[in-house]
Coordinates of C-alpha atoms in Angstrom, one line a residue:
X1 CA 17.2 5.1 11.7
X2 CA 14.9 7.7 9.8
X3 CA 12.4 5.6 7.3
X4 CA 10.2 6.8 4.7
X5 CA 7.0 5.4 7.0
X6 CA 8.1 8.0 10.2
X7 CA 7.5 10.6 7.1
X8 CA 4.6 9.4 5.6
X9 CA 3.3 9.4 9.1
X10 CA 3.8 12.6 10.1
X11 CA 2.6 13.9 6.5
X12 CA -0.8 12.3 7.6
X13 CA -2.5 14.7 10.0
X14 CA -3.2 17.1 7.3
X15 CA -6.4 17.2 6.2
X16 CA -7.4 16.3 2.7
X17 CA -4.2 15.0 0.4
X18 CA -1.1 16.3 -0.3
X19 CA -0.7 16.7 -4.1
X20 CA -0.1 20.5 -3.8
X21 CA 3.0 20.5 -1.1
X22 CA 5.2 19.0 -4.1
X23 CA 6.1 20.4 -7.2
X24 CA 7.4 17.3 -8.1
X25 CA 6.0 14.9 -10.7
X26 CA 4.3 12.1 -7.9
X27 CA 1.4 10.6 -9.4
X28 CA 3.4 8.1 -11.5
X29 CA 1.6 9.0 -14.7
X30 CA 3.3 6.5 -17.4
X31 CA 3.1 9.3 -20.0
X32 CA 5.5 9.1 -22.8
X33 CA 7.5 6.6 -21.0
X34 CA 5.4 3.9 -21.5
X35 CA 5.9 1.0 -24.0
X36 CA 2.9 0.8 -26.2
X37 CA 3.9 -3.3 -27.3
X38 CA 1.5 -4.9 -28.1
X39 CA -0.1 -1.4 -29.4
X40 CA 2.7 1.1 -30.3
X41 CA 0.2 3.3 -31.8
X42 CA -2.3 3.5 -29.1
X43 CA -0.8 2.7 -25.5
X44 CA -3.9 3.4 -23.6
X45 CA -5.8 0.2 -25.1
X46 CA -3.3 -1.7 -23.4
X47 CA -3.4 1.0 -19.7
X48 CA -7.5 0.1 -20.1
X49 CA -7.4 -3.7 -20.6
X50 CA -5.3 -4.3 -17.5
X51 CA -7.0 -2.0 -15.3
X52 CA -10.5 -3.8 -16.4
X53 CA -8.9 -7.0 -15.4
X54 CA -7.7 -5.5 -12.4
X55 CA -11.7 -4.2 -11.4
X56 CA -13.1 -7.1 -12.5
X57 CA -11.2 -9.4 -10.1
X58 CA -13.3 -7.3 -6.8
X59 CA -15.9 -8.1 -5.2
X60 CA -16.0 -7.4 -1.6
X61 CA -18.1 -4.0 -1.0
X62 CA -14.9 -1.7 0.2
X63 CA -11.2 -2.1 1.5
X64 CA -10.0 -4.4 -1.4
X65 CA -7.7 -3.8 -4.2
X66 CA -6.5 -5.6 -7.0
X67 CA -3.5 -5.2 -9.6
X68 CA -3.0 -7.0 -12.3
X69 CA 1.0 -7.5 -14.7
X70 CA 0.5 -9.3 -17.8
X71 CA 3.4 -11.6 -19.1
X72 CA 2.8 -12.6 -23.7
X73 CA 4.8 -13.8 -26.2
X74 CA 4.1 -14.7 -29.4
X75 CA 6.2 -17.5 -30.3
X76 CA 5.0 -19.4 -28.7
X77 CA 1.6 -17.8 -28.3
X78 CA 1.3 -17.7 -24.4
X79 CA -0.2 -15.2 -21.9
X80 CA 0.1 -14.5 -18.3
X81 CA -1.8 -12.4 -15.7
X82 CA 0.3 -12.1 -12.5
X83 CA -2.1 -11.2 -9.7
X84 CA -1.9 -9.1 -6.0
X85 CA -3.9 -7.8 -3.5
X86 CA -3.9 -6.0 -0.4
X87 CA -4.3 -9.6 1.4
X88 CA -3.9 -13.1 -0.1
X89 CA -5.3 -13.6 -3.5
X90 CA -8.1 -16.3 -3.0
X91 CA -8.5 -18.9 -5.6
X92 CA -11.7 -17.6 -6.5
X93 CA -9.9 -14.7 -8.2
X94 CA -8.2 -16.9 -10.3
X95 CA -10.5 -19.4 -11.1
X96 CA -13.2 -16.2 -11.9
X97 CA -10.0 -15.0 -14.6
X98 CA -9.7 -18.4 -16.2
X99 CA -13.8 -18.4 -16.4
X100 CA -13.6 -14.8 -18.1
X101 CA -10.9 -16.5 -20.7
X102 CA -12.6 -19.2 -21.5
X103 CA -16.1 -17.3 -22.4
X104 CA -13.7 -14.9 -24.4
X105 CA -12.6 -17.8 -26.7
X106 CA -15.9 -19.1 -27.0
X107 CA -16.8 -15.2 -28.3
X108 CA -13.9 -15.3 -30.5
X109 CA -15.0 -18.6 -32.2
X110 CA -18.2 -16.5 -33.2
X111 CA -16.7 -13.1 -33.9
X112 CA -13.2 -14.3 -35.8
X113 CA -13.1 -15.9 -39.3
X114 CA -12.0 -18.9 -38.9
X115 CA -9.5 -17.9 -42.6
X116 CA -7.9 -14.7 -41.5
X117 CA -7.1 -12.6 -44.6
X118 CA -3.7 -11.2 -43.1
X119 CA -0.5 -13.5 -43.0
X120 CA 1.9 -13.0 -40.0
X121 CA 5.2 -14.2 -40.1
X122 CA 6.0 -16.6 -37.4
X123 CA 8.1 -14.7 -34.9
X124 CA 6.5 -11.4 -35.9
X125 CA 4.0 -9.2 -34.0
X126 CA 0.1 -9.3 -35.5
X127 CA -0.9 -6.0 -37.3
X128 CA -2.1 -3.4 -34.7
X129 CA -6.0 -4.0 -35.6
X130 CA -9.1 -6.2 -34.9
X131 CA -10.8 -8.4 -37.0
X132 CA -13.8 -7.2 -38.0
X133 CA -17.1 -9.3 -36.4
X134 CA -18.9 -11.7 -38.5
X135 CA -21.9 -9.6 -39.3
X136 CA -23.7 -12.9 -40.3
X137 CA -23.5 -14.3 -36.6
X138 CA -24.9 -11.3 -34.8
X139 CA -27.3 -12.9 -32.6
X140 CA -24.5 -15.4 -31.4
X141 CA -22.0 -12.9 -30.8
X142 CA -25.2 -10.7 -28.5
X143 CA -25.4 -14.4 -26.7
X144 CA -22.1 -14.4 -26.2
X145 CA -21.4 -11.5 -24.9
X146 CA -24.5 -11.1 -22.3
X147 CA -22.9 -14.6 -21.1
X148 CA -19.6 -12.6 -20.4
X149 CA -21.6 -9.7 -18.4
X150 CA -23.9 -11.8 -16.4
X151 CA -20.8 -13.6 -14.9
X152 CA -18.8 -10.4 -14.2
X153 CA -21.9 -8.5 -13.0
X154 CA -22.8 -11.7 -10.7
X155 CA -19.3 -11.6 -8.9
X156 CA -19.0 -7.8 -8.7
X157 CA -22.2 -7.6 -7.7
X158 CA -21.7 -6.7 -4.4
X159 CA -19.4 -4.2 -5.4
X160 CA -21.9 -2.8 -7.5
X161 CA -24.3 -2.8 -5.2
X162 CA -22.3 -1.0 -2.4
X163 CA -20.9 1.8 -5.3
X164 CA -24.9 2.2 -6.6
X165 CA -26.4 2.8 -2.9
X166 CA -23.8 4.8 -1.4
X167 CA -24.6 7.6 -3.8
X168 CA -28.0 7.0 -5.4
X169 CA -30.3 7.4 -2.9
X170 CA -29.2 11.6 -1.8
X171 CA -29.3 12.3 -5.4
X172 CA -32.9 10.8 -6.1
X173 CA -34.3 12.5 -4.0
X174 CA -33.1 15.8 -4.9
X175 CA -34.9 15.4 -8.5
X176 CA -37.9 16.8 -8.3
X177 CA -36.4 20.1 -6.8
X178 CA -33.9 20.7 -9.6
X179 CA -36.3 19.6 -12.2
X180 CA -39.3 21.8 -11.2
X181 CA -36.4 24.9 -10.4
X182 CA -34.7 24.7 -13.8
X183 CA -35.9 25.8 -17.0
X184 CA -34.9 22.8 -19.1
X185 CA -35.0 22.0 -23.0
X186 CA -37.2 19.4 -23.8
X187 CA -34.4 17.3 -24.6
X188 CA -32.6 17.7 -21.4
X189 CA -35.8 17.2 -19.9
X190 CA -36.9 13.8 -21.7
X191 CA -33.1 12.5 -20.6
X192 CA -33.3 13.4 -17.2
X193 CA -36.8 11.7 -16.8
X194 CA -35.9 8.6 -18.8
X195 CA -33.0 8.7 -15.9
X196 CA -34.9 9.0 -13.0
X197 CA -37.2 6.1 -14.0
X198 CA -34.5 3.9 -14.7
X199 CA -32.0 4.9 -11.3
X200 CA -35.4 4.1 -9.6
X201 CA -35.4 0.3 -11.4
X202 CA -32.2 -0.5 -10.5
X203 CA -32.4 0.6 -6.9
X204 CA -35.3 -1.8 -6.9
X205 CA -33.2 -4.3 -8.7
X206 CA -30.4 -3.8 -6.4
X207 CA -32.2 -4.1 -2.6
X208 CA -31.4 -7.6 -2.4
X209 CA -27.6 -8.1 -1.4
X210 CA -27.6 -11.4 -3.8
X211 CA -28.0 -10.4 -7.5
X212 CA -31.5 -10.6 -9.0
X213 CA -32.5 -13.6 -11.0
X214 CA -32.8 -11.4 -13.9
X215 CA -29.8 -10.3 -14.3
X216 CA -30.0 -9.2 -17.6
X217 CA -32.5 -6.2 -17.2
X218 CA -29.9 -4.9 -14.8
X219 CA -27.5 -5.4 -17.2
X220 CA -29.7 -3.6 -20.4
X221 CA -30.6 -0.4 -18.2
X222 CA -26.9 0.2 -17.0
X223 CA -25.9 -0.4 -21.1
X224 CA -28.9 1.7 -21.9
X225 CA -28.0 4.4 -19.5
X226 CA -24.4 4.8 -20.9
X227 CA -25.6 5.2 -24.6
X228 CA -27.8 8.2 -23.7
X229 CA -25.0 10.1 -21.5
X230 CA -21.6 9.4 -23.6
X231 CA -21.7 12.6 -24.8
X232 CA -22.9 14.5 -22.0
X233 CA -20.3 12.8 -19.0
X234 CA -17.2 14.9 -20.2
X235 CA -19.0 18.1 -21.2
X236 CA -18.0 20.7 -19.1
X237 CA -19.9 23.9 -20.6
X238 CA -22.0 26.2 -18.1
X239 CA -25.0 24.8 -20.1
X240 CA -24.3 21.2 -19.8
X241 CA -27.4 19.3 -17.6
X242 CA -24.7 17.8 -15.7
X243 CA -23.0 21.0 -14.7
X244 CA -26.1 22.7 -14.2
X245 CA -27.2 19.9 -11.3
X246 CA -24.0 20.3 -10.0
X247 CA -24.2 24.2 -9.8
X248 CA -27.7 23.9 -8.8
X249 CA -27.5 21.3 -5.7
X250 CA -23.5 22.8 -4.9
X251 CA -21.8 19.3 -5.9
X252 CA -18.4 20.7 -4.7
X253 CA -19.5 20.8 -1.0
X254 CA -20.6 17.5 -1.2
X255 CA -19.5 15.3 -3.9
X256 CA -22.2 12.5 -2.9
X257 CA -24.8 15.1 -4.9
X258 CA -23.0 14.5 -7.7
X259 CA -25.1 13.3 -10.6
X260 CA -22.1 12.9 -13.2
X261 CA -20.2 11.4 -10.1
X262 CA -23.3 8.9 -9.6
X263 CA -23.3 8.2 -13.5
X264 CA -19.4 7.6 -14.0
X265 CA -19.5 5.4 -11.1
X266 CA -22.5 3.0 -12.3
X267 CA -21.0 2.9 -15.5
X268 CA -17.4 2.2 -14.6
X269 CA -18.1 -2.1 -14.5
X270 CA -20.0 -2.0 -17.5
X271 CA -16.9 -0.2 -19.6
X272 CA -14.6 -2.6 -17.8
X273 CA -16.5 -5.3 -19.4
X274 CA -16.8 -3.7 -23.0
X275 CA -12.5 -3.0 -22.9
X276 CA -12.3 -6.9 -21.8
X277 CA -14.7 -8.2 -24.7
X278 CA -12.5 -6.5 -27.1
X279 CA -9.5 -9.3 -26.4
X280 CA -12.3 -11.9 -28.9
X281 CA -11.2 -10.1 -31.8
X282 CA -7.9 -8.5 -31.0
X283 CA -5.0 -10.2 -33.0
X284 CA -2.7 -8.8 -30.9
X285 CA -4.1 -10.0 -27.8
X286 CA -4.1 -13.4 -29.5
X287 CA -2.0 -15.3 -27.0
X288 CA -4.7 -14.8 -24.6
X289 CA -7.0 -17.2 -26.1
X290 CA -4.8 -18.9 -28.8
X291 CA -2.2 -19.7 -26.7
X292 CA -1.3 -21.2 -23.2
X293 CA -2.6 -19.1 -20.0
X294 CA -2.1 -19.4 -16.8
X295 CA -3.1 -16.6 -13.6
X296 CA -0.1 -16.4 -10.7
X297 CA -1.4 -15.5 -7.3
X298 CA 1.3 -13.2 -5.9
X299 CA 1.9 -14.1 -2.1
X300 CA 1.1 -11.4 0.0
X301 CA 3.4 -9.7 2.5
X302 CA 2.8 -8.4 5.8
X303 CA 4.9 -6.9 8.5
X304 CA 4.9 -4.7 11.4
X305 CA 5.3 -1.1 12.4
X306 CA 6.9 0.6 14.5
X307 CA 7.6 4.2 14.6
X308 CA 9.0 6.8 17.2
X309 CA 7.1 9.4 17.3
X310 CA 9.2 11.0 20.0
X311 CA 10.6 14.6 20.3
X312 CA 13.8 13.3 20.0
X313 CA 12.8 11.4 16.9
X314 CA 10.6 14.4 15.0
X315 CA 12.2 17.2 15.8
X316 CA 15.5 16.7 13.8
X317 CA 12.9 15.6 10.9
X318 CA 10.8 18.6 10.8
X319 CA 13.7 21.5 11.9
X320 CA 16.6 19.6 9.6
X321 CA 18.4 22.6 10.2
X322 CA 18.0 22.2 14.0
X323 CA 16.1 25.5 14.0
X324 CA 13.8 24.7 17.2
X325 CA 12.4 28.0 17.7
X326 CA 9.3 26.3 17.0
X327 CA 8.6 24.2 19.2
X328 CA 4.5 24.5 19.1
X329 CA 4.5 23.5 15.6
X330 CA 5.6 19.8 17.2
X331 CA 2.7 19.8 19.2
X332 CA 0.2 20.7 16.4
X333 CA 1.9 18.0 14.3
X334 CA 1.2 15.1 17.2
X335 CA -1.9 16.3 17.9
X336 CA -3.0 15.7 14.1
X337 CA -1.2 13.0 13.5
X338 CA -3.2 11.7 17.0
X339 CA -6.2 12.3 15.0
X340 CA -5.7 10.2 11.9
X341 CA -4.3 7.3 13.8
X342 CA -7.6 7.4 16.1
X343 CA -9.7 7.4 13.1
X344 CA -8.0 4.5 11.4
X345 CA -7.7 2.5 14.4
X346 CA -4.2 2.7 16.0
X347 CA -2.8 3.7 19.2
X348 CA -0.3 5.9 19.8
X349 CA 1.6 4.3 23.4
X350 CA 5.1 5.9 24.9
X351 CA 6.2 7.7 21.9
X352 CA 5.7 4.8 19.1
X353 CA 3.2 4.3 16.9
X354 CA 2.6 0.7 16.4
X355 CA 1.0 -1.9 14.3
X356 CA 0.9 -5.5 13.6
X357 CA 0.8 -7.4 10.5
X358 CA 0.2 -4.1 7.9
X359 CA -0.4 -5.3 4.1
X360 CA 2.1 -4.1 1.9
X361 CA -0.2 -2.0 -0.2
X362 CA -0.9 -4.5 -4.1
X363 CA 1.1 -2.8 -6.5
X364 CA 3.7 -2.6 -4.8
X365 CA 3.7 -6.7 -3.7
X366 CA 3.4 -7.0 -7.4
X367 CA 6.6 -4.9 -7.8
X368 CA 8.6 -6.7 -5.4
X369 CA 7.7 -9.8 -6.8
X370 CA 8.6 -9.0 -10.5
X371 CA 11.9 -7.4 -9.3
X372 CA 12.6 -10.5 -7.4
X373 CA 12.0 -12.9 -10.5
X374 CA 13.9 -11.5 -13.4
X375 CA 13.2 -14.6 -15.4
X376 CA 9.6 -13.1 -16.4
X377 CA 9.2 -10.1 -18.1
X378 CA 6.0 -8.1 -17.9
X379 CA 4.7 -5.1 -19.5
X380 CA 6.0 -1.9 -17.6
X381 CA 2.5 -1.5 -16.7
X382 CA 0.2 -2.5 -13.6
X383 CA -3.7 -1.9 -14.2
X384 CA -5.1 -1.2 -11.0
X385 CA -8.8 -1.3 -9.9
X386 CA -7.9 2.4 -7.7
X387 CA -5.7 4.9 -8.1
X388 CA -2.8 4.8 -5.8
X389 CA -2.1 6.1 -2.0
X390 CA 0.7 8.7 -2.0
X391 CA 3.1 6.3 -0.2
X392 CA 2.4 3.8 -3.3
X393 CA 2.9 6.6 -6.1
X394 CA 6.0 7.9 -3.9
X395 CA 7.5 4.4 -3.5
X396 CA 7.4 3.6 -7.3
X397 CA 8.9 7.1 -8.5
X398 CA 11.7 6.5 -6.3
X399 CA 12.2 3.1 -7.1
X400 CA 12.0 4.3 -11.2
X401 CA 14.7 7.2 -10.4
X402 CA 16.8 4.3 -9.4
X403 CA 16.9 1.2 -11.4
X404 CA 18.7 1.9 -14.3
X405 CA 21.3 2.0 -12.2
X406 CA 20.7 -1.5 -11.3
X407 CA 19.9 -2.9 -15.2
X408 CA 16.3 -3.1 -13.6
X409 CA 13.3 -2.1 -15.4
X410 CA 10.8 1.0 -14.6
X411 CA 7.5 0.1 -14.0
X412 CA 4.2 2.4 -13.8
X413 CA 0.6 2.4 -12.6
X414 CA -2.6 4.6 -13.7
X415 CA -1.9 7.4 -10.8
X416 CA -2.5 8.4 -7.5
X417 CA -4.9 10.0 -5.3
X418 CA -2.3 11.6 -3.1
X419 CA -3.9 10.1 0.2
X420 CA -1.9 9.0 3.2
X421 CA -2.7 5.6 4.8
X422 CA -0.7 4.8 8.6
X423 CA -0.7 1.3 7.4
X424 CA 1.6 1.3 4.8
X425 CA 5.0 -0.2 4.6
X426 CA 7.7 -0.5 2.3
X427 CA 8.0 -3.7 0.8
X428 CA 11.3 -5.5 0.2
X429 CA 12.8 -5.3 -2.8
X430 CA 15.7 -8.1 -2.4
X431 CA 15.9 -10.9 -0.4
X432 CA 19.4 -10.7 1.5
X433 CA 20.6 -13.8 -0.3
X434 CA 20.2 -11.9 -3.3
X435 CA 21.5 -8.6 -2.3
X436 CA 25.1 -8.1 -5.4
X437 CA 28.1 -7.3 -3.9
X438 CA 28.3 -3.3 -4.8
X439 CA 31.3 -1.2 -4.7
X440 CA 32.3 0.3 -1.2
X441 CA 29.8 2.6 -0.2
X442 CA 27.4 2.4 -2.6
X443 CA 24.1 1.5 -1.2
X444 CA 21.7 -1.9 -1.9
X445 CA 18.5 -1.1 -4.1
X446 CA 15.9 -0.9 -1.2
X447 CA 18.3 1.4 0.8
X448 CA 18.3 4.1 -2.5
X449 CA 15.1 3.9 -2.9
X450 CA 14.2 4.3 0.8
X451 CA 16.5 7.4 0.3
X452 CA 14.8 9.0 -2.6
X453 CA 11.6 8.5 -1.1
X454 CA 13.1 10.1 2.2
X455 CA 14.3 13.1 -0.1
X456 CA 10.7 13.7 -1.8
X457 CA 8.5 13.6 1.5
X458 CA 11.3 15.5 3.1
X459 CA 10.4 18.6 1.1
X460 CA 6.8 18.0 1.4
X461 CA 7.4 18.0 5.2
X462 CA 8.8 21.0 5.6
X463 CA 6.1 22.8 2.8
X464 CA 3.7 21.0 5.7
X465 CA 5.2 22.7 8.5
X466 CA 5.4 25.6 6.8
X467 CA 1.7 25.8 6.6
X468 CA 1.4 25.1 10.2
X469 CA 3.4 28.3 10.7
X470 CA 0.9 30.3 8.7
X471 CA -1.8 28.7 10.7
X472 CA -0.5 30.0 14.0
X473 CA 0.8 33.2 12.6
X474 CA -3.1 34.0 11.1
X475 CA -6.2 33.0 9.8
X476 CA -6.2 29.5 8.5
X477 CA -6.2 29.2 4.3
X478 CA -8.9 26.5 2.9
X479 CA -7.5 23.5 2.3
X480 CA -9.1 20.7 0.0
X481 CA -9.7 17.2 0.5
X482 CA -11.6 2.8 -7.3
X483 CA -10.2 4.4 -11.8
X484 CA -12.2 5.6 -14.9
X485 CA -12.9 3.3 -17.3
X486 CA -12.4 3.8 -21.6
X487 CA -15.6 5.2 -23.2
X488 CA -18.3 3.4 -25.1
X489 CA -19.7 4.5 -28.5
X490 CA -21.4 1.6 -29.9
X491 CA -24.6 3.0 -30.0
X492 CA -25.2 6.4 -30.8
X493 CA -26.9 8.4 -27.6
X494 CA -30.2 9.1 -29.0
X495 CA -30.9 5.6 -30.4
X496 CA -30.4 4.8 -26.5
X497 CA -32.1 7.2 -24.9
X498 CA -35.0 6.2 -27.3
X499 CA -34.3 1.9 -26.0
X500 CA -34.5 3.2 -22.6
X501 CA -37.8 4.9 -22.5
X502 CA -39.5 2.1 -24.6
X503 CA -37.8 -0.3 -22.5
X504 CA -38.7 1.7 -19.3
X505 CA -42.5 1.8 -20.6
X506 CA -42.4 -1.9 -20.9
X507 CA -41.0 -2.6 -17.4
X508 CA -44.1 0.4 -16.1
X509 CA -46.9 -2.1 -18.2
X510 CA -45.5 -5.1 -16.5
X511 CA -45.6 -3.6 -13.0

């Protein structure tokens, strides 16, 4: 039987992702289609919240990922976080959310009136705004919120830590060469330095693979750092610093040289933990810390794989109209498919390509599991701490073409980034004890959506092949090869640029 995996598989081999062999809408962008409940009038809010809870919840240096549902009502006031990972959710995760919660209340005891001025009706939604902070307890609500930091920053550290070195160490020491090459305003100038001192701390902060026992400094320069670029990370004109580094040091052969990359990345944990804060003095995130709460661990599944990879299995897959003229083209598919599987560890043995106990990939574990309990009902969105893998973004467009058909909700995720993993699998949707009796040949839900996905990657495999053709006809055409977090304006960038160098000067008379 053809499966969507023997597809995915063969899709592979080519290099770089496949977002342009489809015209089709893939990435599972929630768009429009999203329910803005809690916030009608500003759905993103919602999209950020759960994919900081999501980020927040990692903490090994690479190859984990978290998604996060969320399950509120409001009468009663109760709150939810379903959780799922690419392996079994250990209780630290959970016990780490329920840490974050409690610290939250504790902030919202300091930042919320204790006499709200606005009257909700019992079973009625809160007003979509926050309660303005106490101005009279500002040096409680600073307390407060550095005590929410330190313990997110000391269980991501490692994270952190991994992100920070991977892509800090090329880029410092490319700095004196663009800085003595470019003709910079003084203001450009002043930032850059006031940068370089302060990526040159935290590399010294960061050496040791257990956080530092000053946590905080770490904590100030990153909060520092984002004040004085917010309004340069998005800038795109020809004059911006940040595109001129990247012109200069020819950031689009080799991302790693990216300085806005670098920047985006350090400053993705610290945003997570901003959008998180902002729950103390939501009212309509009020069941969170007025309510009851609980965190579910979503079992993981695994299973294994095997697919024929077989002439007599391909071929009828890539010529569907049995047109075998081209024959070589099989060979040059193996052959890359070969390659991927050798550098993601898996062997190709007589004809199959096999492999034990694959993860089904977190979001969708987190689908299954919702589809397979009707009884709760989550928002139609899963924050994500990455973007997903094609098979992911393909799987959950297929399953959303379907379930109306089944009186089953749609349910979305940030995006993708079009890659192709061998271990992937699809997940069940339905146990067979809960499989409806459906009218004579109509198919059960994991059998459509194994056919729409089978439908979409079809015509992506033949757009693949027909590149292959191309290759061997002539020259070959270029081909191209964690989630961003909201933005932060509480301070305006010059007042933090100004922090950071008398901060920085401080740290230089202490040394």
């Amino acid at each position: 039987m053809t499966t969507p995996e023997l597809y995915l598989s063969l899709l592979s081999g080519r290099q770089g992702d496949v977002s342009h062999l489809s015209t089709e809408q893939r990435h599972n962008d929630v768009g429009s289609r999203l329910s803005g409940h809690p916030f009608p009038n500003d759905p993103d809010r919602l999209m950020d919240l759960l994919d900081a809870l999501a980020a927040v919840c990692v903490w090994k240096e690479e190859k984990q990922v978290m998604f996060v549902s969320l399950s509120m009502t409001m009468d009663p006031k109760a709150a939810t976080l379903y959780v799922s990972s690419n392996e079994t959710v250990p209780a630290t995760v959970t016990s780490h959310l329920r840490i974050i919660r409690g610290q939250l209340k504790e902030l919202q005891s300091v930042v919320v009136p204790k006499q709200s001025s606005v009257v909700v009706p019992k079973q009625s939604i809160p007003p979509d705004i926050e309660t303005s902070p106490d101005p009279s307890k500002t040096q409680a609500r600073t307390e407060g919120e550095l005590k929410i930091q330190k313990t997110i920053y000391e269980y991501s550290y490692g994270k952190l830590r991994q992100r920070f070195n991977k892509w800090a160490p090329d880029i410092l020491a490319k700095y004196d060469a663009f800085t003595k090459s470019s003709n910079l305003n003084i203001q450009d100038a002043t930032l850059l330095q006031a940068t370089h001192l302060a990526l040159k701390h935290i590399q010294s902060l960061l050496r040791s693979k257990r956080p530092p026992p000053d946590l905080s400094r770490l904590i100030w320069m990153i909060d520092k750092l984002s004040g004085s670029w917010q309004d340069h990370l998005n800038a795109a004109g020809i004059e911006e610093i940040l595109t001129r580094w990247d012109n200069y040091i020819d950031a689009g052969r080799n991302r790693k040289l990216s300085l806005r990359r670098l920047l985006k990345k350090l400053f993705t944990l610290h945003h997570h933990i901003r959008t998180i804060m902002r729950i103390a003095w939501s009212r309509r995130l009020s069941p969170f810390l007025d309510g009851q709460f609980d965190v579910v661990a979503v079992p993981a599944a695994c299973y294994d794989i095997s697919i024929r990879v077989s002439e007599q299995a391909v071929l009828p897959v890539i010529f569907p109209a049995r047109e075998q003229k081209h024959l070589p083209i099989y060979d040059d598919i193996l052959k890359r498919l070969q390659e991927k599987a050798e550098s993601e560890g898996v062997k190709i043995e007589k004809g199959k390509l096999s492999m034990k106990q694959a993860a089904v990939h977190a979001e969708c574990t987190l689908l299954a599991y919702h589809i397979q309990h009707p009884n709760i009902h989550p928002y139609c969105y899963f924050g994500g701490s990455k973007l997903s893998c094609h098979g992911c973004a393909t799987f959950f467009s297929s399953y959303n073409l379907v379930a109306e058909s089944f009186h089953l909700p749609q349910f979305f995720t940030k995006g993708s980034h079009n890659k192709i993993y061998l271990r992937w699998t699809c997940p069940h949707l339905l146990p067979l004890q809960r499989f409806k009796p459906l009218q004579p040949g109509t198919l059960s839900l994991d059998a459509q959506v194994k056919q729409k996905m089978i439908a979409a990657l079809g015509k992506e495999l033949i757009a693949y092949v027909d590149e292959l053709r191309a290759v061997r006809a002539g020259p070959s055409p270029s081909q191209s090869d964690s989630t961003a977090a909201s933005g932060d304006s509480r301070e305006d960038a010059n007042e933090s640029l100004a922090d950071l160098i008398a901060g920085l000067a401080q740290l230089d008379d202490q040394v």
